[in-house]
PDB file of C-alpha atoms in Angstrom:
ATOM      1  CA  UNK A   1      84.409  95.367 117.043  1.00  0.00           C
ATOM      2  CA  UNK A   2      87.349  97.386 115.460  1.00  0.00           C
ATOM      3  CA  UNK A   3      86.954  98.632 111.818  1.00  0.00           C
ATOM      4  CA  UNK A   4      89.296  99.414 109.372  1.00  0.00           C
ATOM      5  CA  UNK A   5      87.910 102.180 107.174  1.00  0.00           C
ATOM      6  CA  UNK A   6      89.543 101.971 103.830  1.00  0.00           C
ATOM      7  CA  UNK A   7      89.153 105.226 101.778  1.00  0.00           C
ATOM      8  CA  UNK A   8      89.962 104.713  98.099  1.00  0.00           C
ATOM      9  CA  UNK A   9      90.031 106.915  95.084  1.00  0.00           C
ATOM     10  CA  UNK A  10      91.851 108.857  92.441  1.00  0.00           C
ATOM     11  CA  UNK A  11      93.801 111.872  93.490  1.00  0.00           C
ATOM     12  CA  UNK A  12      91.806 115.153  93.958  1.00  0.00           C
ATOM     13  CA  UNK A  13      88.556 113.303  94.660  1.00  0.00           C
ATOM     14  CA  UNK A  14      88.390 114.519  98.370  1.00  0.00           C
ATOM     15  CA  UNK A  15      89.862 111.424 100.191  1.00  0.00           C
ATOM     16  CA  UNK A  16      92.301 112.994 102.631  1.00  0.00           C
ATOM     17  CA  UNK A  17      89.591 115.749 103.434  1.00  0.00           C
ATOM     18  CA  UNK A  18      86.974 113.184 104.169  1.00  0.00           C
ATOM     19  CA  UNK A  19      89.682 110.774 105.867  1.00  0.00           C
ATOM     20  CA  UNK A  20      90.321 113.624 108.411  1.00  0.00           C
ATOM     21  CA  UNK A  21      86.794 114.170 109.285  1.00  0.00           C
ATOM     22  CA  UNK A  22      85.879 110.620 109.507  1.00  0.00           C
ATOM     23  CA  UNK A  23      88.754 109.942 111.909  1.00  0.00           C
ATOM     24  CA  UNK A  24      88.292 112.788 113.854  1.00  0.00           C
ATOM     25  CA  UNK A  25      84.531 111.897 114.469  1.00  0.00           C
ATOM     26  CA  UNK A  26      85.261 108.400 115.208  1.00  0.00           C
ATOM     27  CA  UNK A  27      88.303 109.217 117.386  1.00  0.00           C
ATOM     28  CA  UNK A  28      90.373 106.796 115.139  1.00  0.00           C
ATOM     29  CA  UNK A  29      94.058 107.370 113.692  1.00  0.00           C
ATOM     30  CA  UNK A  30      94.366 108.383 110.348  1.00  0.00           C
ATOM     31  CA  UNK A  31      96.992 106.693 108.019  1.00  0.00           C
ATOM     32  CA  UNK A  32      97.854 108.246 104.722  1.00  0.00           C
ATOM     33  CA  UNK A  33      99.836 106.434 102.196  1.00  0.00           C
ATOM     34  CA  UNK A  34     101.106 110.077 100.707  1.00  0.00           C
ATOM     35  CA  UNK A  35     102.807 110.740 104.033  1.00  0.00           C
ATOM     36  CA  UNK A  36     104.441 107.508 104.018  1.00  0.00           C
ATOM     37  CA  UNK A  37     105.467 107.352 100.674  1.00  0.00           C
ATOM     38  CA  UNK A  38     106.950 111.019 100.808  1.00  0.00           C
ATOM     39  CA  UNK A  39     108.989 110.060 103.944  1.00  0.00           C
ATOM     40  CA  UNK A  40     110.488 106.911 102.143  1.00  0.00           C
ATOM     41  CA  UNK A  41     111.382 109.076  99.032  1.00  0.00           C
ATOM     42  CA  UNK A  42     112.954 112.016 101.070  1.00  0.00           C
ATOM     43  CA  UNK A  43     114.684 109.629 103.646  1.00  0.00           C
ATOM     44  CA  UNK A  44     118.409 108.780 103.397  1.00  0.00           C
ATOM     45  CA  UNK A  45     117.242 105.692 101.536  1.00  0.00           C
ATOM     46  CA  UNK A  46     115.917 107.718  98.825  1.00  0.00           C
ATOM     47  CA  UNK A  47     113.206 104.950  97.937  1.00  0.00           C
ATOM     48  CA  UNK A  48     111.652 106.806  94.717  1.00  0.00           C
ATOM     49  CA  UNK A  49     109.043 103.810  93.872  1.00  0.00           C
ATOM     50  CA  UNK A  50     107.858 103.384  97.261  1.00  0.00           C
ATOM     51  CA  UNK A  51     104.077 102.265  96.562  1.00  0.00           C
ATOM     52  CA  UNK A  52     104.253  99.136  97.702  1.00  0.00           C
ATOM     53  CA  UNK A  53     106.304  99.765 100.820  1.00  0.00           C
ATOM     54  CA  UNK A  54     103.606 102.763 101.636  1.00  0.00           C
ATOM     55  CA  UNK A  55     100.715 100.273 101.633  1.00  0.00           C
ATOM     56  CA  UNK A  56     102.544  97.641 103.561  1.00  0.00           C
ATOM     57  CA  UNK A  57     103.585  99.957 106.257  1.00  0.00           C
ATOM     58  CA  UNK A  58      99.939 101.274 106.525  1.00  0.00           C
ATOM     59  CA  UNK A  59      98.564  97.727 106.576  1.00  0.00           C
ATOM     60  CA  UNK A  60     101.119  97.078 109.587  1.00  0.00           C
ATOM     61  CA  UNK A  61     100.001 100.007 111.385  1.00  0.00           C
ATOM     62  CA  UNK A  62      96.349  99.253 110.978  1.00  0.00           C
ATOM     63  CA  UNK A  63      96.939  95.830 112.165  1.00  0.00           C
ATOM     64  CA  UNK A  64      98.999  97.291 115.349  1.00  0.00           C
ATOM     65  CA  UNK A  65      95.863  99.391 116.039  1.00  0.00           C
ATOM     66  CA  UNK A  66      93.403  97.057 115.388  1.00  0.00           C
ATOM     67  CA  UNK A  67      95.022  94.702 117.748  1.00  0.00           C
ATOM     68  CA  UNK A  68      94.240  97.218 120.422  1.00  0.00           C
ATOM     69  CA  UNK A  69      90.800  97.329 119.577  1.00  0.00           C
ATOM     70  CA  UNK A  70      90.805 100.691 117.836  1.00  0.00           C
ATOM     71  CA  UNK A  71      89.011 101.546 114.547  1.00  0.00           C
ATOM     72  CA  UNK A  72      91.518 103.090 112.125  1.00  0.00           C
ATOM     73  CA  UNK A  73      91.141 104.961 108.731  1.00  0.00           C
ATOM     74  CA  UNK A  74      93.526 104.547 105.832  1.00  0.00           C
ATOM     75  CA  UNK A  75      93.571 106.875 103.068  1.00  0.00           C
ATOM     76  CA  UNK A  76      95.003 105.584  99.894  1.00  0.00           C
ATOM     77  CA  UNK A  77      94.111 105.318  96.128  1.00  0.00           C
ATOM     78  CA  UNK A  78      93.811 101.800  96.445  1.00  0.00           C
ATOM     79  CA  UNK A  79      93.562 101.229  92.763  1.00  0.00           C
ATOM     80  CA  UNK A  80      93.688  97.305  92.306  1.00  0.00           C
ATOM     81  CA  UNK A  81      92.323  94.152  93.651  1.00  0.00           C
ATOM     82  CA  UNK A  82      95.796  93.461  95.309  1.00  0.00           C
ATOM     83  CA  UNK A  83      95.656  96.548  97.420  1.00  0.00           C
ATOM     84  CA  UNK A  84      91.881  96.112  98.253  1.00  0.00           C
ATOM     85  CA  UNK A  85      92.889  92.535  99.458  1.00  0.00           C
ATOM     86  CA  UNK A  86      95.539  93.950 101.656  1.00  0.00           C
ATOM     87  CA  UNK A  87      93.050  95.414 103.802  1.00  0.00           C
ATOM     88  CA  UNK A  88      90.942  92.426 104.342  1.00  0.00           C
ATOM     89  CA  UNK A  89      94.162  90.654 105.141  1.00  0.00           C
ATOM     90  CA  UNK A  90      94.923  93.187 107.593  1.00  0.00           C
ATOM     91  CA  UNK A  91      92.017  93.138 109.502  1.00  0.00           C
ATOM     92  CA  UNK A  92      91.767  89.454 109.523  1.00  0.00           C
ATOM     93  CA  UNK A  93      90.476  88.191 112.847  1.00  0.00           C
ATOM     94  CA  UNK A  94      91.173  91.771 114.197  1.00  0.00           C
ATOM     95  CA  UNK A  95      87.870  93.658 113.017  1.00  0.00           C
ATOM     96  CA  UNK A  96      85.773  94.421 110.096  1.00  0.00           C
ATOM     97  CA  UNK A  97      86.608  96.338 106.974  1.00  0.00           C
ATOM     98  CA  UNK A  98      84.740  99.277 105.405  1.00  0.00           C
ATOM     99  CA  UNK A  99      85.476  99.849 101.954  1.00  0.00           C
ATOM    100  CA  UNK A 100      84.599 103.406 100.927  1.00  0.00           C
ATOM    101  CA  UNK A 101      85.137 104.395  97.150  1.00  0.00           C
ATOM    102  CA  UNK A 102      85.306 108.170  97.100  1.00  0.00           C
ATOM    103  CA  UNK A 103      84.468 109.626  93.781  1.00  0.00           C
ATOM    104  CA  UNK A 104      83.950 113.015  92.235  1.00  0.00           C
ATOM    105  CA  UNK A 105      81.226 112.622  89.725  1.00  0.00           C
ATOM    106  CA  UNK A 106      81.591 116.282  88.467  1.00  0.00           C
ATOM    107  CA  UNK A 107      84.592 116.199  85.940  1.00  0.00           C
ATOM    108  CA  UNK A 108      85.094 119.707  86.017  1.00  0.00           C
ATOM    109  CA  UNK A 109      85.172 120.034  89.905  1.00  0.00           C
ATOM    110  CA  UNK A 110      87.536 117.023  90.022  1.00  0.00           C
ATOM    111  CA  UNK A 111      89.980 118.810  87.626  1.00  0.00           C
ATOM    112  CA  UNK A 112      89.651 122.039  89.271  1.00  0.00           C
ATOM    113  CA  UNK A 113      90.624 120.248  92.665  1.00  0.00           C
ATOM    114  CA  UNK A 114      93.673 118.479  91.109  1.00  0.00           C
ATOM    115  CA  UNK A 115      94.962 121.544  89.381  1.00  0.00           C
ATOM    116  CA  UNK A 116      94.560 123.804  92.339  1.00  0.00           C
ATOM    117  CA  UNK A 117      95.816 121.393  94.804  1.00  0.00           C
ATOM    118  CA  UNK A 118      98.991 122.189  97.065  1.00  0.00           C
ATOM    119  CA  UNK A 119     100.677 119.481  98.681  1.00  0.00           C
ATOM    120  CA  UNK A 120     100.647 119.691 102.666  1.00  0.00           C
ATOM    121  CA  UNK A 121     103.060 117.168 102.795  1.00  0.00           C
ATOM    122  CA  UNK A 122     106.776 117.589 102.635  1.00  0.00           C
ATOM    123  CA  UNK A 123     108.549 115.979  99.611  1.00  0.00           C
ATOM    124  CA  UNK A 124     104.958 115.156  98.287  1.00  0.00           C
ATOM    125  CA  UNK A 125     104.672 115.974  94.368  1.00  0.00           C
ATOM    126  CA  UNK A 126     100.811 116.241  93.602  1.00  0.00           C
ATOM    127  CA  UNK A 127      99.804 114.646  90.071  1.00  0.00           C
ATOM    128  CA  UNK A 128      98.821 116.682  87.371  1.00  0.00           C
ATOM    129  CA  UNK A 129      95.381 116.172  85.631  1.00  0.00           C
ATOM    130  CA  UNK A 130      96.918 114.222  82.903  1.00  0.00           C
ATOM    131  CA  UNK A 131      98.695 111.779  85.415  1.00  0.00           C
ATOM    132  CA  UNK A 132      95.435 111.401  87.453  1.00  0.00           C
ATOM    133  CA  UNK A 133      93.400 110.568  84.328  1.00  0.00           C
ATOM    134  CA  UNK A 134      96.417 108.025  83.234  1.00  0.00           C
ATOM    135  CA  UNK A 135      96.192 106.030  86.643  1.00  0.00           C
ATOM    136  CA  UNK A 136      95.095 102.464  86.636  1.00  0.00           C
ATOM    137  CA  UNK A 137      92.049 102.331  88.669  1.00  0.00           C
ATOM    138  CA  UNK A 138      90.356  99.008  88.364  1.00  0.00           C
ATOM    139  CA  UNK A 139      86.530  98.631  88.611  1.00  0.00           C
ATOM    140  CA  UNK A 140      85.566  97.357  91.996  1.00  0.00           C
ATOM    141  CA  UNK A 141      84.517  93.835  92.591  1.00  0.00           C
ATOM    142  CA  UNK A 142      82.422  93.319  95.923  1.00  0.00           C
ATOM    143  CA  UNK A 143      81.050  95.555  98.622  1.00  0.00           C
ATOM    144  CA  UNK A 144      81.488  98.984  99.141  1.00  0.00           C
ATOM    145  CA  UNK A 145      80.076 102.224  99.982  1.00  0.00           C
ATOM    146  CA  UNK A 146      80.449 105.047  97.294  1.00  0.00           C
ATOM    147  CA  UNK A 147      80.705 108.536  98.665  1.00  0.00           C
ATOM    148  CA  UNK A 148      80.360 111.234  95.887  1.00  0.00           C
ATOM    149  CA  UNK A 149      82.071 114.486  96.989  1.00  0.00           C
ATOM    150  CA  UNK A 150      80.505 116.383  94.100  1.00  0.00           C
ATOM    151  CA  UNK A 151      77.152 115.746  95.509  1.00  0.00           C
ATOM    152  CA  UNK A 152      77.720 116.728  99.027  1.00  0.00           C
ATOM    153  CA  UNK A 153      80.096 118.657 101.255  1.00  0.00           C
ATOM    154  CA  UNK A 154      82.578 116.935 103.307  1.00  0.00           C
ATOM    155  CA  UNK A 155      80.449 117.039 106.419  1.00  0.00           C
ATOM    156  CA  UNK A 156      77.640 115.006 105.166  1.00  0.00           C
ATOM    157  CA  UNK A 157      79.993 112.514 103.508  1.00  0.00           C
ATOM    158  CA  UNK A 158      81.551 112.043 106.503  1.00  0.00           C
ATOM    159  CA  UNK A 159      78.706 111.518 108.620  1.00  0.00           C
ATOM    160  CA  UNK A 160      77.580 108.668 105.744  1.00  0.00           C
ATOM    161  CA  UNK A 161      80.959 107.017 106.558  1.00  0.00           C
ATOM    162  CA  UNK A 162      81.088 107.328 110.273  1.00  0.00           C
ATOM    163  CA  UNK A 163      77.247 105.913 110.331  1.00  0.00           C
ATOM    164  CA  UNK A 164      78.485 102.975 108.312  1.00  0.00           C
ATOM    165  CA  UNK A 165      81.556 102.256 110.441  1.00  0.00           C
ATOM    166  CA  UNK A 166      79.626 102.607 113.882  1.00  0.00           C
ATOM    167  CA  UNK A 167      77.160  99.875 112.152  1.00  0.00           C
ATOM    168  CA  UNK A 168      79.965  97.415 111.422  1.00  0.00           C
ATOM    169  CA  UNK A 169      81.522  98.385 114.986  1.00  0.00           C
ATOM    170  CA  UNK A 170      78.034  97.252 116.717  1.00  0.00           C
ATOM    171  CA  UNK A 171      78.081  94.101 114.522  1.00  0.00           C
ATOM    172  CA  UNK A 172      74.566  95.250 112.887  1.00  0.00           C
ATOM    173  CA  UNK A 173      76.051  94.777 109.377  1.00  0.00           C
TER     174      UNK A 173
END
């Protein structure tokens, strides 16, 4: 069974680093909402508020790949119930969803990551610490795997997610 691995969390917690490692270990495509939103903003359309379009584009890409039987990794903040439900809808009838909430429990480490972060996507302006702290991020309802990037380096965090995805893929969960 294909698996949609939905990595969620505030900017600067280590989602993209983790998503890349997970995608590489699973041989899965990695879809990053920052890449889509930056492209929309810098396109000739110049769509400045591209959040819903970015999520919808990723959901479509995820569905296309799930139909092929491929596991996919989506990398988004995923801050509210509506965006979280989007992944369940995208995978409906095509595969399982593994929700992964990525956190950085050490506030000083999280802040340092945000303040030292340099964009690796053309057109993406990374948020400030104040902007990250002001973001809406609703508490989760329902099952999810929580991965704390302050407690472990990227490799063991990725291995935890990969193990969970492989269990879902095998139908063991």
